[in-house]
GROMACS .gro file of C-alpha atoms in nm:
model
  463
    1MET     CA    1   9.378  12.110   8.513
    2SER     CA    2   9.720  12.137   8.417
    3ALA     CA    3  10.015  11.986   8.628
    4SER     CA    4  10.227  12.309   8.531
    5SER     CA    5  10.210  12.691   8.335
    6ASP     CA    6  10.533  12.600   8.183
    7THR     CA    7  10.566  12.453   7.832
    8ILE     CA    8  10.825  12.169   7.799
    9VAL     CA    9  11.034  12.039   7.477
   10ALA     CA   10  11.265  11.775   7.437
   11VAL     CA   11  11.384  11.495   7.178
   12SER     CA   12  11.168  11.195   7.216
   13THR     CA   13  11.367  10.953   6.998
   14PRO     CA   14  11.718  10.788   7.117
   15ALA     CA   15  12.012  10.939   7.052
   16GLY     CA   16  12.209  10.875   6.731
   17HIS     CA   17  12.163  10.957   6.364
   18SER     CA   18  11.834  10.792   6.217
   19GLU     CA   19  11.563  10.832   5.942
   20ARG     CA   20  11.353  11.042   6.181
   21ALA     CA   21  11.356  11.202   6.488
   22VAL     CA   22  11.087  11.356   6.707
   23VAL     CA   23  11.079  11.681   6.910
   24ARG     CA   24  10.767  11.704   7.137
   25LEU     CA   25  10.648  12.030   7.318
   26SER     CA   26  10.360  12.016   7.565
   27GLY     CA   27  10.190  12.316   7.749
   28PRO     CA   28  10.009  12.596   7.695
   29GLY     CA   29  10.235  12.755   7.451
   30ALA     CA   30  10.319  12.448   7.278
   31LEU     CA   31  10.112  12.543   6.972
   32ASP     CA   32  10.209  12.926   6.949
   33CYS     CA   33  10.558  12.825   6.952
   34VAL     CA   34  10.524  12.627   6.645
   35ALA     CA   35  10.261  12.793   6.457
   36VAL     CA   36  10.509  13.111   6.416
   37ARG     CA   37  10.796  12.890   6.271
   38PHE     CA   38  10.622  12.617   6.066
   39SER     CA   39  10.465  12.645   5.723
   40ALA     CA   40  10.277  12.393   5.562
   41ASP     CA   41  10.340  12.274   5.202
   42ARG     CA   42  10.000  12.296   5.105
   43PRO     CA   43   9.843  12.646   5.129
   44ASP     CA   44   9.496  12.503   5.205
   45ALA     CA   45   9.662  12.308   5.504
   46GLN     CA   46   9.494  12.351   5.872
   47PRO     CA   47   9.831  12.260   6.057
   48LEU     CA   48   9.683  12.339   6.418
   49ARG     CA   49   9.387  12.127   6.385
   50THR     CA   50   9.377  11.848   6.648
   51PHE     CA   51   9.494  11.499   6.538
   52ARG     CA   52   9.644  11.646   6.223
   53ALA     CA   53   9.978  11.560   6.048
   54THR     CA   54  10.074  11.852   5.821
   55ALA     CA   55  10.416  11.806   5.606
   56GLY     CA   56  10.599  12.138   5.563
   57ARG     CA   57  10.930  12.309   5.676
   58LEU     CA   58  11.038  12.441   6.002
   59LEU     CA   59  11.209  12.811   6.001
   60LEU     CA   60  11.502  12.796   6.265
   61THR     CA   61  11.472  13.153   6.323
   62GLY     CA   62  11.844  13.203   6.452
   63HIS     CA   63  11.984  13.108   6.135
   64GLY     CA   64  11.742  13.211   5.887
   65VAL     CA   65  11.696  12.851   5.678
   66HIS     CA   66  11.441  12.579   5.689
   67CYS     CA   67  11.406  12.211   5.729
   68PRO     CA   68  11.192  11.940   5.616
   69ALA     CA   69  10.941  11.865   5.904
   70ARG     CA   70  10.599  11.704   5.956
   71LEU     CA   71  10.385  11.851   6.232
   72TYR     CA   72  10.142  11.645   6.437
   73VAL     CA   73   9.937  11.840   6.676
   74MET     CA   74   9.704  11.705   6.946
   75ARG     CA   75   9.490  11.964   7.156
   76ALA     CA   76   9.416  11.938   7.532
   77PRO     CA   77   9.277  11.739   7.655
   78HIS     CA   78   9.267  11.474   7.418
   79SER     CA   79   9.669  11.443   7.432
   80TYR     CA   80   9.917  11.202   7.614
   81THR     CA   81   9.960  11.488   7.908
   82CYS     CA   82   9.612  11.632   7.871
   83GLU     CA   83   9.801  11.946   7.773
   84ASP     CA   84   9.847  12.094   7.419
   85VAL     CA   85  10.130  11.882   7.226
   86ALA     CA   86  10.289  11.950   6.964
   87GLU     CA   87  10.535  11.716   6.755
   88LEU     CA   88  10.783  11.762   6.490
   89HIS     CA   89  10.912  11.508   6.297
   90LEU     CA   90  11.256  11.576   6.136
   91PRO     CA   91  11.548  11.420   5.973
   92GLY     CA   92  11.721  11.205   6.266
   93SER     CA   93  12.054  11.408   6.246
   94PRO     CA   94  12.165  11.502   6.602
   95ALA     CA   95  12.373  11.837   6.488
   96LEU     CA   96  12.029  11.946   6.325
   97LEU     CA   97  11.844  11.822   6.661
   98ASP     CA   98  12.083  12.024   6.880
   99VAL     CA   99  12.015  12.343   6.622
  100VAL     CA  100  11.629  12.297   6.647
  101LEU     CA  101  11.647  12.250   7.037
  102GLU     CA  102  11.851  12.552   7.098
  103ASP     CA  103  11.646  12.733   6.823
  104LEU     CA  104  11.301  12.679   7.038
  105LEU     CA  105  11.435  12.741   7.341
  106VAL     CA  106  11.620  13.105   7.268
  107HIS     CA  107  11.364  13.265   7.045
  108GLY     CA  108  11.072  13.050   7.157
  109PRO     CA  109  10.812  13.193   7.375
  110GLY     CA  110  10.854  13.275   7.786
  111GLY     CA  111  10.801  12.971   7.996
  112LEU     CA  112  10.960  12.738   7.723
  113ARG     CA  113  11.195  12.521   7.888
  114LEU     CA  114  11.408  12.172   7.823
  115ALA     CA  115  11.170  11.895   7.979
  116GLU     CA  116  11.294  11.699   8.293
  117PRO     CA  117  11.339  11.318   8.261
  118GLY     CA  118  11.003  11.159   8.263
  119GLU     CA  119  10.841  11.500   8.286
  120PHE     CA  120  10.588  11.437   7.991
  121THR     CA  121  10.501  11.086   8.166
  122ARG     CA  122  10.460  11.292   8.485
  123ARG     CA  123  10.222  11.535   8.346
  124ALA     CA  124  10.014  11.263   8.216
  125PHE     CA  125   9.984  11.099   8.562
  126LEU     CA  126   9.956  11.459   8.743
  127ASN     CA  127   9.665  11.525   8.479
  128GLY     CA  128   9.465  11.241   8.561
  129ARG     CA  129   9.556  11.047   8.218
  130ILE     CA  130   9.718  10.720   8.354
  131ASP     CA  131   9.786  10.622   8.712
  132LEU     CA  132  10.081  10.524   8.860
  133THR     CA  133  10.102  10.149   8.753
  134ARG     CA  134  10.090  10.262   8.393
  135ALA     CA  135  10.331  10.558   8.427
  136GLU     CA  136  10.561  10.280   8.565
  137ALA     CA  137  10.453  10.057   8.285
  138VAL     CA  138  10.567  10.305   8.024
  139LEU     CA  139  10.945  10.324   8.163
  140ALA     CA  140  10.919   9.928   8.155
  141VAL     CA  141  10.813   9.920   7.785
  142ILE     CA  142  11.116  10.157   7.695
  143ARG     CA  143  11.372   9.925   7.883
  144ALA     CA  144  11.203   9.612   7.772
  145GLN     CA  145  11.481   9.396   7.649
  146SER     CA  146  11.292   9.078   7.563
  147GLU     CA  147  10.962   8.958   7.430
  148SER     CA  148  10.861   8.851   7.753
  149GLU     CA  149  10.972   9.171   7.938
  150LEU     CA  150  10.767   9.351   7.665
  151ARG     CA  151  10.473   9.103   7.754
  152ALA     CA  152  10.477   9.192   8.082
  153ALA     CA  153  10.512   9.564   8.062
  154ALA     CA  154  10.187   9.571   7.832
  155GLU     CA  155   9.976   9.415   8.057
  156ARG     CA  156  10.091   9.662   8.327
  157LEU     CA  157  10.043   9.930   8.063
  158ALA     CA  158   9.696   9.786   7.946
  159GLY     CA  159   9.573   9.837   8.333
  160GLY     CA  160   9.620   9.483   8.457
  161VAL     CA  161   9.768   9.586   8.789
  162ALA     CA  162   9.540   9.905   8.860
  163ARG     CA  163   9.227   9.694   8.804
  164GLN     CA  164   9.339   9.424   9.053
  165CYS     CA  165   9.458   9.693   9.305
  166ALA     CA  166   9.106   9.877   9.247
  167ALA     CA  167   8.926   9.590   9.317
  168LEU     CA  168   9.132   9.482   9.631
  169GLN     CA  169   9.102   9.828   9.758
  170GLU     CA  170   8.714   9.833   9.707
  171ALA     CA  171   8.679   9.493   9.897
  172VAL     CA  172   8.905   9.626  10.208
  173THR     CA  173   8.722   9.959  10.203
  174ALA     CA  174   8.392   9.766  10.230
  175LEU     CA  175   8.529   9.558  10.527
  176ARG     CA  176   8.632   9.875  10.693
  177VAL     CA  177   8.286  10.050  10.659
  178GLN     CA  178   8.110   9.727  10.825
  179ALA     CA  179   8.375   9.730  11.112
  180GLU     CA  180   8.322  10.108  11.171
  181ALA     CA  181   7.928  10.035  11.108
  182ASP     CA  182   7.934   9.768  11.404
  183LEU     CA  183   8.105  10.039  11.615
  184ASP     CA  184   7.796  10.277  11.584
  185PHE     CA  185   7.548   9.979  11.634
  186ALA     CA  186   7.722   9.845  11.920
  187GLN     CA  187   7.582  10.041  12.172
  188HIS     CA  188   7.237   9.963  12.069
  189GLY     CA  189   7.317   9.561  12.100
  190ILE     CA  190   7.309   9.481  11.717
  191GLU     CA  191   7.643   9.284  11.569
  192VAL     CA  192   7.677   9.380  11.216
  193LEU     CA  193   8.004   9.181  11.165
  194SER     CA  194   8.079   8.878  11.380
  195THR     CA  195   8.426   8.773  11.475
  196GLU     CA  196   8.419   8.468  11.302
  197GLY     CA  197   8.316   8.681  10.965
  198PHE     CA  198   8.535   8.954  10.988
  199ALA     CA  199   8.843   8.705  11.057
  200ALA     CA  200   8.735   8.478  10.751
  201ARG     CA  201   8.698   8.786  10.501
  202CYS     CA  202   9.037   8.922  10.623
  203ALA     CA  203   9.211   8.570  10.554
  204ARG     CA  204   9.058   8.584  10.203
  205LEU     CA  205   9.181   8.939  10.129
  206ARG     CA  206   9.497   8.837  10.266
  207THR     CA  207   9.515   8.525  10.052
  208ARG     CA  208   9.424   8.749   9.698
  209MET     CA  209   9.696   8.980   9.804
  210ALA     CA  210   9.972   8.682   9.831
  211ASP     CA  211   9.858   8.563   9.503
  212GLU     CA  212   9.823   8.890   9.311
  213ALA     CA  213  10.209   8.964   9.430
  214GLY     CA  214  10.305   8.619   9.297
  215ARG     CA  215  10.079   8.648   8.993
  216GLY     CA  216  10.282   8.656   8.625
  217ARG     CA  217  10.593   8.613   8.853
  218ALA     CA  218  10.821   8.352   8.667
  219GLU     CA  219  11.102   8.187   8.895
  220VAL     CA  220  11.309   8.476   8.784
  221ALA     CA  221  11.504   8.706   9.019
  222SER     CA  222  11.563   9.048   8.971
  223ASP     CA  223  11.958   9.000   8.937
  224GLY     CA  224  11.882   8.808   8.591
  225ARG     CA  225  11.976   8.457   8.734
  226ILE     CA  226  11.847   8.188   8.550
  227HIS     CA  227  11.627   7.992   8.765
  228VAL     CA  228  11.603   7.603   8.751
  229VAL     CA  229  11.386   7.416   8.958
  230VAL     CA  230  11.490   7.073   9.018
  231CYS     CA  231  11.159   6.802   9.088
  232GLY     CA  232  11.111   6.478   9.092
  233ALA     CA  233  10.967   6.178   9.319
  234PRO     CA  234  11.122   6.145   9.660
  235ASN     CA  235  11.467   6.026   9.706
  236VAL     CA  236  11.579   6.025   9.351
  237GLY     CA  237  11.901   6.214   9.427
  238LYS     CA  238  11.759   6.607   9.355
  239SER     CA  239  11.892   6.726   9.682
  240SER     CA  240  12.230   6.515   9.620
  241LEU     CA  241  12.255   6.669   9.256
  242VAL     CA  242  12.211   7.045   9.375
  243ASN     CA  243  12.503   6.983   9.609
  244ARG     CA  244  12.712   6.859   9.377
  245LEU     CA  245  12.636   7.119   9.113
  246ALA     CA  246  12.697   7.366   9.368
  247GLY     CA  247  12.990   7.216   9.550
  248SER     CA  248  12.872   7.236   9.877
  249GLU     CA  249  12.596   7.091  10.120
  250HIS     CA  250  12.313   7.343  10.042
  251ALA     CA  251  12.055   7.074  10.073
  252LEU     CA  252  12.015   6.789  10.357
  253VAL     CA  253  12.081   6.475  10.202
  254HIS     CA  254  11.913   6.171  10.388
  255PRO     CA  255  11.849   5.810  10.337
  256ARG     CA  256  11.485   5.843  10.423
  257PRO     CA  257  11.257   5.962  10.164
  258GLY     CA  258  11.090   6.312  10.188
  259THR     CA  259  11.370   6.512  10.372
  260THR     CA  260  11.327   6.809  10.168
  261ARG     CA  261  11.009   7.016  10.255
  262ASP     CA  262  11.069   7.379  10.205
  263ALA     CA  263  11.228   7.499   9.864
  264ILE     CA  264  11.618   7.557   9.893
  265ASP     CA  265  11.817   7.752   9.692
  266ALA     CA  266  12.173   7.745   9.561
  267GLU     CA  267  12.360   7.979   9.317
  268ILE     CA  268  12.620   7.837   9.055
  269ARG     CA  269  12.809   8.035   8.769
  270ILE     CA  270  12.835   7.835   8.413
  271GLY     CA  271  13.038   8.044   8.136
  272ALA     CA  272  12.863   8.376   8.151
  273ALA     CA  273  12.553   8.297   8.317
  274ASP     CA  274  12.435   8.261   8.663
  275PHE     CA  275  12.199   8.018   8.798
  276ARG     CA  276  11.948   7.954   9.058
  277LEU     CA  277  11.891   7.611   9.133
  278THR     CA  278  11.562   7.514   9.337
  279ASP     CA  279  11.551   7.197   9.539
  280THR     CA  280  11.183   7.113   9.593
  281ALA     CA  281  11.007   6.868   9.780
  282GLY     CA  282  10.937   6.513   9.645
  283LEU     CA  283  10.619   6.476   9.444
  284MET     CA  284  10.393   6.188   9.591
  285ALA     CA  285  10.044   6.080   9.467
  286GLU     CA  286   9.947   6.049   9.793
  287ALA     CA  287  10.066   6.322  10.052
  288ARG     CA  288   9.894   6.433  10.365
  289GLY     CA  289   9.940   6.729  10.607
  290PRO     CA  290  10.262   6.908  10.597
  291ASP     CA  291  10.361   6.674  10.281
  292ALA     CA  292  10.063   6.775  10.108
  293VAL     CA  293  10.140   7.152  10.132
  294ALA     CA  294  10.498   7.082  10.032
  295VAL     CA  295  10.418   6.902   9.718
  296ARG     CA  296  10.172   7.140   9.629
  297ARG     CA  297  10.428   7.412   9.646
  298ALA     CA  298  10.661   7.229   9.443
  299ARG     CA  299  10.417   7.143   9.185
  300GLU     CA  300  10.384   7.537   9.180
  301THR     CA  301  10.707   7.620   9.158
  302ALA     CA  302  10.791   7.363   8.900
  303ALA     CA  303  10.507   7.535   8.702
  304ARG     CA  304  10.656   7.878   8.680
  305ALA     CA  305  11.014   7.735   8.606
  306GLN     CA  306  11.240   7.922   8.351
  307LEU     CA  307  11.406   7.553   8.321
  308LEU     CA  308  11.278   7.248   8.472
  309MET     CA  309  11.520   6.970   8.587
  310LEU     CA  310  11.269   6.677   8.597
  311VAL     CA  311  11.454   6.389   8.788
  312PHE     CA  312  11.423   6.038   8.774
  313ASP     CA  313  11.584   5.726   8.999
  314GLY     CA  314  11.739   5.494   8.720
  315THR     CA  315  11.714   5.227   8.930
  316GLN     CA  316  11.322   5.249   8.973
  317PRO     CA  317  11.060   5.260   8.769
  318ALA     CA  318  10.894   5.603   8.689
  319PRO     CA  319  10.561   5.679   8.916
  320PRO     CA  320  10.318   5.767   8.696
  321GLU     CA  321  10.276   6.104   8.831
  322ALA     CA  322  10.657   6.199   8.785
  323THR     CA  323  10.630   6.363   8.433
  324ALA     CA  324  10.307   6.579   8.502
  325PRO     CA  325  10.499   6.898   8.586
  326ALA     CA  326  10.706   6.876   8.270
  327ARG     CA  327  10.407   6.855   8.037
  328LEU     CA  328  10.298   7.198   8.174
  329LEU     CA  329  10.582   7.343   8.025
  330PRO     CA  330  10.723   7.367   7.673
  331ARG     CA  331  10.940   7.125   7.567
  332GLU     CA  332  11.256   7.307   7.518
  333ARG     CA  333  11.214   7.432   7.903
  334VAL     CA  334  11.258   7.072   8.042
  335LEU     CA  335  11.564   6.870   8.115
  336CYS     CA  336  11.522   6.512   8.188
  337VAL     CA  337  11.803   6.352   8.433
  338VAL     CA  338  11.823   5.992   8.496
  339ASN     CA  339  12.024   5.992   8.794
  340LYS     CA  340  12.204   5.697   8.988
  341CYS     CA  341  12.360   5.588   8.667
  342ASP     CA  342  12.653   5.401   8.854
  343LEU     CA  343  12.402   5.110   8.955
  344PRO     CA  344  12.221   4.876   8.728
  345LEU     CA  345  11.927   5.056   8.519
  346VAL     CA  346  11.568   4.969   8.573
  347LEU     CA  347  11.394   5.257   8.439
  348ASP     CA  348  11.235   5.180   8.120
  349GLU     CA  349  11.324   5.523   7.933
  350ALA     CA  350  11.123   5.402   7.593
  351ALA     CA  351  10.832   5.405   7.817
  352LEU     CA  352  10.902   5.695   7.967
  353GLY     CA  353  10.894   5.882   7.648
  354ALA     CA  354  11.115   6.160   7.778
  355GLY     CA  355  11.180   6.293   7.390
  356ASP     CA  356  10.798   6.410   7.427
  357PHE     CA  357  10.861   6.641   7.711
  358ALA     CA  358  11.226   6.719   7.702
  359TRP     CA  359  11.471   6.859   7.493
  360ARG     CA  360  11.752   6.658   7.601
  361THR     CA  361  11.827   6.315   7.861
  362LEU     CA  362  12.119   6.294   8.047
  363HIS     CA  363  12.265   6.012   8.290
  364THR     CA  364  12.433   6.119   8.614
  365SER     CA  365  12.550   5.995   8.948
  366ALA     CA  366  12.527   6.237   9.219
  367LEU     CA  367  12.742   5.987   9.405
  368THR     CA  368  13.055   5.969   9.174
  369GLY     CA  369  13.008   6.266   8.977
  370GLU     CA  370  12.945   6.078   8.633
  371GLY     CA  371  12.759   6.280   8.414
  372LEU     CA  372  12.790   6.597   8.612
  373ALA     CA  373  13.001   6.785   8.326
  374ALA     CA  374  12.749   6.684   8.075
  375LEU     CA  375  12.467   6.848   8.276
  376ARG     CA  376  12.659   7.160   8.348
  377ASP     CA  377  12.692   7.161   7.959
  378ALA     CA  378  12.334   7.140   7.901
  379LEU     CA  379  12.235   7.420   8.131
  380TRP     CA  380  12.484   7.634   7.964
  381HIS     CA  381  12.361   7.535   7.606
  382ALA     CA  382  12.015   7.617   7.712
  383VAL     CA  383  12.107   7.980   7.764
  384SER     CA  384  12.364   7.987   7.499
  385GLU     CA  385  12.116   7.865   7.224
  386GLY     CA  386  11.841   8.109   7.306
  387ARG     CA  387  11.611   7.814   7.467
  388LEU     CA  388  11.555   8.037   7.758
  389ASP     CA  389  11.486   8.396   7.806
  390ALA     CA  390  11.742   8.495   8.071
  391SER     CA  391  11.597   8.853   8.156
  392PRO     CA  392  11.385   8.912   8.483
  393ALA     CA  393  11.070   8.958   8.314
  394ASP     CA  394  10.775   8.764   8.382
  395CYS     CA  395  10.677   8.974   8.672
  396LEU     CA  396  10.348   9.158   8.670
  397TYR     CA  397  10.425   9.392   8.960
  398ASN     CA  398  10.757   9.571   9.035
  399ALA     CA  399  10.936   9.572   9.350
  400ARG     CA  400  10.757   9.894   9.512
  401GLN     CA  401  10.400   9.779   9.402
  402ARG     CA  402  10.461   9.427   9.570
  403ASP     CA  403  10.598   9.596   9.878
  404ALA     CA  404  10.272   9.792   9.925
  405LEU     CA  405  10.062   9.479   9.882
  406ARG     CA  406  10.300   9.317  10.116
  407ARG     CA  407  10.217   9.621  10.358
  408ALA     CA  408   9.835   9.587  10.311
  409GLU     CA  409   9.866   9.227  10.362
  410SER     CA  410  10.015   9.316  10.696
  411GLU     CA  411   9.790   9.548  10.815
  412LEU     CA  412   9.507   9.320  10.719
  413ALA     CA  413   9.669   9.051  10.935
  414GLN     CA  414   9.690   9.307  11.250
  415ALA     CA  415   9.340   9.377  11.194
  416GLN     CA  416   9.241   9.024  11.206
  417ALA     CA  417   9.442   8.947  11.519
  418ALA     CA  418   9.298   9.286  11.681
  419VAL     CA  419   8.937   9.129  11.679
  420GLU     CA  420   9.052   8.789  11.734
  421GLU     CA  421   9.187   8.876  12.054
  422GLY     CA  422   8.913   9.074  12.122
  423LEU     CA  423   9.049   9.437  12.119
  424GLY     CA  424   8.735   9.545  11.881
  425TYR     CA  425   8.659   9.696  11.559
  426GLU     CA  426   8.827  10.060  11.637
  427PHE     CA  427   9.177   9.897  11.632
  428ALA     CA  428   9.104   9.691  11.315
  429ALA     CA  429   8.970   9.996  11.147
  430VAL     CA  430   9.259  10.159  11.179
  431ASN     CA  431   9.491   9.879  11.021
  432LEU     CA  432   9.208   9.860  10.748
  433ARG     CA  433   9.242  10.240  10.667
  434GLU     CA  434   9.609  10.143  10.635
  435ALA     CA  435   9.564   9.871  10.447
  436ALA     CA  436   9.319  10.092  10.194
  437ASP     CA  437   9.593  10.343  10.182
  438ALA     CA  438   9.886  10.104  10.094
  439LEU     CA  439   9.680   9.973   9.779
  440GLY     CA  440   9.658  10.345   9.682
  441ARG     CA  441  10.004  10.378   9.688
  442ILE     CA  442  10.026  10.107   9.398
  443THR     CA  443   9.847  10.315   9.162
  444GLY     CA  444   9.915  10.681   9.309
  445GLN     CA  445   9.593  10.751   9.472
  446VAL     CA  446   9.827  10.802   9.769
  447THR     CA  447  10.173  10.915   9.720
  448SER     CA  448  10.446  11.160   9.810
  449GLN     CA  449  10.677  11.393   9.624
  450ASP     CA  450  10.978  11.174   9.706
  451VAL     CA  451  10.833  10.876   9.580
  452LEU     CA  452  10.713  11.050   9.245
  453ASP     CA  453  11.079  11.199   9.202
  454ALA     CA  454  11.218  10.847   9.259
  455ILE     CA  455  11.006  10.663   8.977
  456PHE     CA  456  11.060  10.956   8.716
  457GLY     CA  457  11.368  11.029   8.773
  458GLN     CA  458  11.419  10.706   8.638
  459PHE     CA  459  11.293  10.786   8.274
  460CYS     CA  460  11.519  10.967   7.999
  461ILE     CA  461  11.426  11.304   7.885
  462GLY     CA  462  11.182  11.310   7.611
  463LYS     CA  463  10.959  11.051   7.787
   0.00000   0.00000   0.00000
């Protein structure tokens, strides 16, 4: 069923001069509108057959002239909008396009109007051609300014987000069904779902949601800062280097190894680039308890780094595991830093083989400041020489979708707590229903007019 009885028209190609531009029409009157003013070059052509491209001329009724055009027809429901769609491919002259649009709107059939921003994609969503994640992916493709942005948008457009959310929603619904069944059978003394089993399934689903929210997300902020992850063995001077570069005491510095457990961020500006430095826990071969968790998180953060600054203590031999994080990244995204160069060098740099995993090795002293200027230059050159993609690209889920995942995870946490505290499955079932609805908001199964207006209002006219 069509989202509207109106027929819409707009220029679908970017503004400016070009070899070819596209005027797109969609709706019940699209084919009639072009049929009365398009004449094919070949007398035996059938220009209104679906999925047919026909060369010819377009009559500009108000001016009594023809212009060369190629007509593409896609009949409902096998079109982008699931409506009758006609595209006129014309010479890319802005003046000509203005004349064509005005002629169609003034002399075209009743009900023909100029499309609103994003209205073609909005109709595709409302008519069931695409879900909301793919609609947002269309906008991401249009706005992509780098290869990584385009890759992330293409994965969303291929349905990566929709498939994962559908699987999560199915799992939440199945758990809710069992919780409600337990309520029905409780009066007969039959336990369908144990408290421990329910809590365990909630915990697994919450972990999956947290993993999804972070999946495909590089260490890149939405504000476009370059994320530099600083890692290395304990007590090599990572925190001191971060403080020196930032010019303030962001990270706690202490002679005892293992002071840093949680990642600490500091922001600096070098040249025209903004950087966010993330100081991570020291990497240890054997770590237990909270230390083990901190080391695992440090390794995960390093593996997603835009730029990895791998720090070594020049006064000590390098631990065997120290270079492992660097070997997970391309060589051009790793910077090797030998710290404490104000002291006698003990580290065997030849044995370390930094040239195999890092594009540059620098010697610094966080204590005296030696080598800090060269380190700043290296960070700037990593951007200016094109070694890094400085765009906020590699995030599979956008901010709206991640917020919905967080809401779903929060509802699951409340459901789990309700059962563990003995409040019963009737409370948990309400939370599970809310969790499923939150996931439905990602794909558009559950949405509001305000949300749709906010999303499609970001599109340009003609998309």
